[in-house]
Amino acid sequence: MAEPFHIGFLLFPNLTQLDFTGPLQVLARLPGAKLHLVAKTKGPVETDCGPFLLADTDFNDCPKLDMLCVPGGFGIDQAMQDADTIAFVKRQAEGARYVTSVCTGAFILGAAGLLKGKRATTHWAWHSHLARVGAEPVKARVVRDGNLFTGGGVTAGIDFALTITAEIAGESVARAIQLGIEYDPAPPFDSGAPDRAQPETLEICERRYAGRVADFEAALAAALG
């Protein structure tokens, strides 16, 4: 019997729910996958849209992971300043076959020193800050640099998960999972990227994110010392 492939998702308060559940839905179907929902303490973790997720293990009890997956969300401001969280990420990354993030989860990897000299991506509104953690910013839905996989904003987590599934189990398995979840996006508007969105749409988003980005900048400065 093949050994289980241990995948750990880092959970922290105020994470973006789809950053986590998008990849989860794909990676749960990876043959041999053993999933671990890891937080500083076991129990409920509130997301940015209200519902709670249930962490089934904590940093001390988490087994050695084959894949570490770090979602994003506004809660990264606190998570990347938490010494226990960063120590856990560093420890697991040392032995993992794959180190991954979705959206602004990249900055937790960055705060752990794992993006230095690496090509990486993140949510478009935070993308320009990747250089501050030593990364080479790349504008793409999914970016690979060695065993590091980073996904863009929120929905790019599904693309990331299918990409890494193909790497691990082969393209035919990834294609079958894509069909199984009927991932066939056909959005009603072509506004999913800043270079295609109408100017007024981009302005609304930038105005909405302005305060959040300012808070993030201060938190990142504190995290990097």
Short mmCIF file of C-alpha atoms in Angstrom, two decimals:
data_model
loop_
_atom_site.label_atom_id
_atom_site.label_comp_id
_atom_site.label_asym_id
_atom_site.label_seq_id
_atom_site.Cartn_x
_atom_site.Cartn_y
_atom_site.Cartn_z
CA MET A 1 0.00 0.00 0.00
CA ALA A 2 1.38 3.41 -0.99
CA GLU A 3 2.31 5.86 1.73
CA PRO A 4 -0.19 8.70 2.23
CA PHE A 5 0.67 12.07 0.72
CA HIS A 6 0.33 14.52 3.60
CA ILE A 7 -1.09 17.93 2.65
CA GLY A 8 -1.36 20.60 5.31
CA PHE A 9 -3.43 23.77 4.99
CA LEU A 10 -2.46 26.58 7.34
CA LEU A 11 -5.54 28.15 8.92
CA PHE A 12 -5.57 31.50 10.71
CA PRO A 13 -8.29 33.96 11.73
CA ASN A 14 -9.78 36.11 8.94
CA LEU A 15 -8.43 34.01 6.08
CA THR A 16 -10.20 34.12 2.72
CA GLN A 17 -12.44 31.07 2.63
CA LEU A 18 -12.12 30.36 -1.11
CA ASP A 19 -8.32 30.58 -0.95
CA PHE A 20 -8.60 27.43 1.14
CA THR A 21 -11.69 25.60 -0.08
CA GLY A 22 -10.90 25.98 -3.81
CA PRO A 23 -7.61 24.05 -3.59
CA LEU A 24 -9.07 21.76 -0.94
CA GLN A 25 -11.82 20.58 -3.29
CA VAL A 26 -9.20 19.64 -5.89
CA LEU A 27 -6.46 18.25 -3.66
CA ALA A 28 -8.89 16.13 -1.62
CA ARG A 29 -9.32 14.10 -4.83
CA LEU A 30 -5.60 13.55 -5.30
CA PRO A 31 -4.90 9.81 -5.00
CA GLY A 32 -3.39 9.01 -1.62
CA ALA A 33 -3.99 12.48 -0.20
CA LYS A 34 -4.16 12.79 3.59
CA LEU A 35 -5.40 16.25 4.55
CA HIS A 36 -4.51 18.20 7.68
CA LEU A 37 -6.18 21.48 8.63
CA VAL A 38 -3.57 23.10 10.82
CA ALA A 39 -3.88 26.11 13.12
CA LYS A 40 -2.06 27.44 16.14
CA THR A 41 -4.69 25.74 18.25
CA LYS A 42 -7.26 23.11 17.28
CA GLY A 43 -10.86 24.15 16.85
CA PRO A 44 -12.92 26.71 14.93
CA VAL A 45 -11.20 29.37 12.84
CA GLU A 46 -13.32 32.24 11.52
CA THR A 47 -13.01 33.19 7.84
CA ASP A 48 -13.39 36.64 6.30
CA CYS A 49 -16.95 35.88 5.19
CA GLY A 50 -18.33 34.60 8.48
CA PRO A 51 -18.34 30.77 8.46
CA PHE A 52 -15.94 28.88 10.68
CA LEU A 53 -13.47 26.23 9.57
CA LEU A 54 -12.41 23.48 11.97
CA ALA A 55 -8.69 22.96 12.50
CA ASP A 56 -8.11 19.28 13.24
CA THR A 57 -4.49 19.60 14.34
CA ASP A 58 -2.17 22.21 15.82
CA PHE A 59 1.42 23.18 15.12
CA ASN A 60 2.86 20.73 17.66
CA ASP A 61 0.84 17.71 16.55
CA CYS A 62 1.03 18.24 12.80
CA PRO A 63 2.94 15.42 11.05
CA LYS A 64 5.71 16.02 8.56
CA LEU A 65 4.02 17.40 5.46
CA ASP A 66 4.66 16.55 1.83
CA MET A 67 2.87 19.74 0.80
CA LEU A 68 2.34 22.92 2.76
CA CYS A 69 -0.42 25.18 1.44
CA VAL A 70 -0.86 28.69 2.80
CA PRO A 71 -4.04 30.61 1.88
CA GLY A 72 -4.34 34.39 2.07
CA GLY A 73 -6.80 36.91 3.40
CA PHE A 74 -6.74 40.04 5.49
CA GLY A 75 -5.70 37.90 8.46
CA ILE A 76 -2.19 37.63 7.05
CA ASP A 77 -1.42 40.97 8.72
CA GLN A 78 -1.48 39.24 12.10
CA ALA A 79 -0.34 35.78 10.97
CA MET A 80 2.91 36.95 9.42
CA GLN A 81 3.80 38.72 12.69
CA ASP A 82 3.10 35.65 14.83
CA ALA A 83 6.35 33.96 15.80
CA ASP A 84 4.77 30.52 16.29
CA THR A 85 3.12 30.63 12.87
CA ILE A 86 6.32 31.63 11.10
CA ALA A 87 8.34 29.01 12.99
CA PHE A 88 5.83 26.33 11.94
CA VAL A 89 5.99 27.40 8.30
CA LYS A 90 9.81 27.37 8.31
CA ARG A 91 9.94 23.97 10.01
CA GLN A 92 7.50 22.30 7.63
CA ALA A 93 8.99 23.93 4.54
CA GLU A 94 12.40 22.42 5.28
CA GLY A 95 11.23 18.87 4.60
CA ALA A 96 8.23 19.39 2.32
CA ARG A 97 8.25 18.27 -1.29
CA TYR A 98 6.12 21.28 -2.20
CA VAL A 99 5.73 24.67 -0.55
CA THR A 100 2.71 26.56 -1.86
CA SER A 101 0.51 29.58 -1.35
CA VAL A 102 -2.64 31.14 -2.72
CA CYS A 103 -3.31 34.87 -2.97
CA THR A 104 -1.70 36.93 -0.20
CA GLY A 105 -0.63 33.76 1.59
CA ALA A 106 2.59 34.34 -0.33
CA PHE A 107 3.53 36.98 2.25
CA ILE A 108 3.45 34.46 5.08
CA LEU A 109 5.98 32.46 3.07
CA GLY A 110 7.83 35.71 2.46
CA ALA A 111 7.91 36.59 6.16
CA ALA A 112 9.43 33.14 6.73
CA GLY A 113 12.19 33.96 4.24
CA LEU A 114 11.01 31.38 1.71
CA LEU A 115 10.56 33.69 -1.30
CA LYS A 116 14.05 35.17 -1.44
CA GLY A 117 15.33 34.93 -5.01
CA LYS A 118 12.18 33.07 -6.08
CA ARG A 119 9.70 33.85 -8.83
CA ALA A 120 6.24 34.28 -7.28
CA THR A 121 2.77 35.73 -7.69
CA THR A 122 -0.07 36.90 -5.46
CA HIS A 123 -3.29 38.95 -5.62
CA TRP A 124 -2.95 41.83 -8.10
CA ALA A 125 -3.54 44.55 -5.49
CA TRP A 126 -0.62 43.30 -3.37
CA HIS A 127 1.60 42.15 -6.24
CA SER A 128 4.03 45.07 -6.19
CA HIS A 129 4.97 44.26 -2.59
CA LEU A 130 6.48 40.85 -3.43
CA ALA A 131 9.87 42.45 -4.01
CA ARG A 132 9.90 43.54 -0.35
CA VAL A 133 10.19 39.89 0.70
CA GLY A 134 12.92 39.21 -1.84
CA ALA A 135 10.73 37.64 -4.52
CA GLU A 136 10.77 38.26 -8.26
CA PRO A 137 7.14 39.29 -9.00
CA VAL A 138 5.55 37.49 -11.95
CA LYS A 139 2.07 38.37 -13.18
CA ALA A 140 0.47 34.98 -13.78
CA ARG A 141 -2.29 32.82 -12.37
CA VAL A 142 0.21 30.18 -11.24
CA VAL A 143 3.97 30.50 -10.89
CA ARG A 144 6.43 27.69 -10.21
CA ASP A 145 10.01 28.07 -9.05
CA GLY A 146 11.48 24.70 -8.12
CA ASN A 147 9.31 23.18 -5.41
CA LEU A 148 7.60 26.53 -4.76
CA PHE A 149 4.15 27.04 -6.30
CA THR A 150 2.30 30.33 -5.82
CA GLY A 151 -1.20 31.15 -7.03
CA GLY A 152 -2.71 34.55 -7.79
CA GLY A 153 -5.79 35.96 -6.14
CA VAL A 154 -8.53 33.78 -4.63
CA THR A 155 -9.98 31.82 -7.59
CA ALA A 156 -6.46 31.17 -8.93
CA GLY A 157 -6.22 28.62 -6.10
CA ILE A 158 -8.19 26.17 -8.23
CA ASP A 159 -5.77 26.66 -11.15
CA PHE A 160 -2.85 26.19 -8.76
CA ALA A 161 -4.31 22.98 -7.35
CA LEU A 162 -4.93 21.47 -10.79
CA THR A 163 -1.41 22.46 -11.87
CA ILE A 164 0.24 20.78 -8.90
CA THR A 165 -2.05 17.75 -9.21
CA ALA A 166 -0.76 17.25 -12.74
CA GLU A 167 2.80 17.52 -11.39
CA ILE A 168 2.18 14.87 -8.73
CA ALA A 169 -0.28 12.44 -10.32
CA GLY A 170 -0.16 13.22 -14.03
CA GLU A 171 -2.22 15.30 -16.41
CA SER A 172 -4.90 12.65 -16.94
CA VAL A 173 -5.71 12.62 -13.23
CA ALA A 174 -5.80 16.43 -13.11
CA ARG A 175 -8.05 16.57 -16.17
CA ALA A 176 -10.44 14.04 -14.60
CA ILE A 177 -10.62 16.08 -11.39
CA GLN A 178 -11.30 19.23 -13.39
CA LEU A 179 -14.17 17.48 -15.16
CA GLY A 180 -15.43 15.98 -11.91
CA ILE A 181 -15.80 19.41 -10.30
CA GLU A 182 -17.03 20.89 -13.61
CA TYR A 183 -14.44 23.62 -13.50
CA ASP A 184 -15.38 25.33 -16.75
CA PRO A 185 -15.36 29.04 -15.92
CA ALA A 186 -17.38 31.33 -18.16
CA PRO A 187 -17.87 34.54 -16.14
CA PRO A 188 -20.60 36.98 -17.20
CA PHE A 189 -18.09 39.86 -17.28
CA ASP A 190 -14.50 40.17 -18.48
CA SER A 191 -13.44 42.00 -15.33
CA GLY A 192 -11.34 39.37 -13.60
CA ALA A 193 -7.98 41.07 -14.12
CA PRO A 194 -7.00 44.74 -13.69
CA ASP A 195 -5.71 45.05 -17.25
CA ARG A 196 -9.10 44.01 -18.64
CA ALA A 197 -11.47 45.62 -16.16
CA GLN A 198 -13.17 48.88 -17.02
CA PRO A 199 -11.45 51.93 -15.47
CA GLU A 200 -14.38 52.65 -13.15
CA THR A 201 -14.38 49.03 -11.97
CA LEU A 202 -10.67 49.16 -11.21
CA GLU A 203 -11.13 52.45 -9.37
CA ILE A 204 -13.85 50.97 -7.16
CA CYS A 205 -11.63 48.03 -6.24
CA GLU A 206 -8.56 50.14 -5.62
CA ARG A 207 -10.55 52.48 -3.39
CA ARG A 208 -11.98 49.52 -1.49
CA TYR A 209 -8.52 48.00 -0.95
CA ALA A 210 -6.66 51.24 -0.14
CA GLY A 211 -7.07 51.03 3.62
CA ARG A 212 -6.40 47.31 3.69
CA VAL A 213 -3.18 47.71 1.70
CA ALA A 214 -2.03 50.50 4.03
CA ASP A 215 -2.62 48.25 7.05
CA PHE A 216 -0.77 45.44 5.28
CA GLU A 217 2.23 47.65 4.54
CA ALA A 218 2.56 48.49 8.22
CA ALA A 219 2.16 44.84 9.23
CA LEU A 220 4.73 43.69 6.68
CA ALA A 221 7.23 46.25 7.92
CA ALA A 222 6.72 44.95 11.46
CA ALA A 223 7.02 41.32 10.34
CA LEU A 224 10.28 41.96 8.52
CA GLY A 225 11.68 43.91 11.45
#
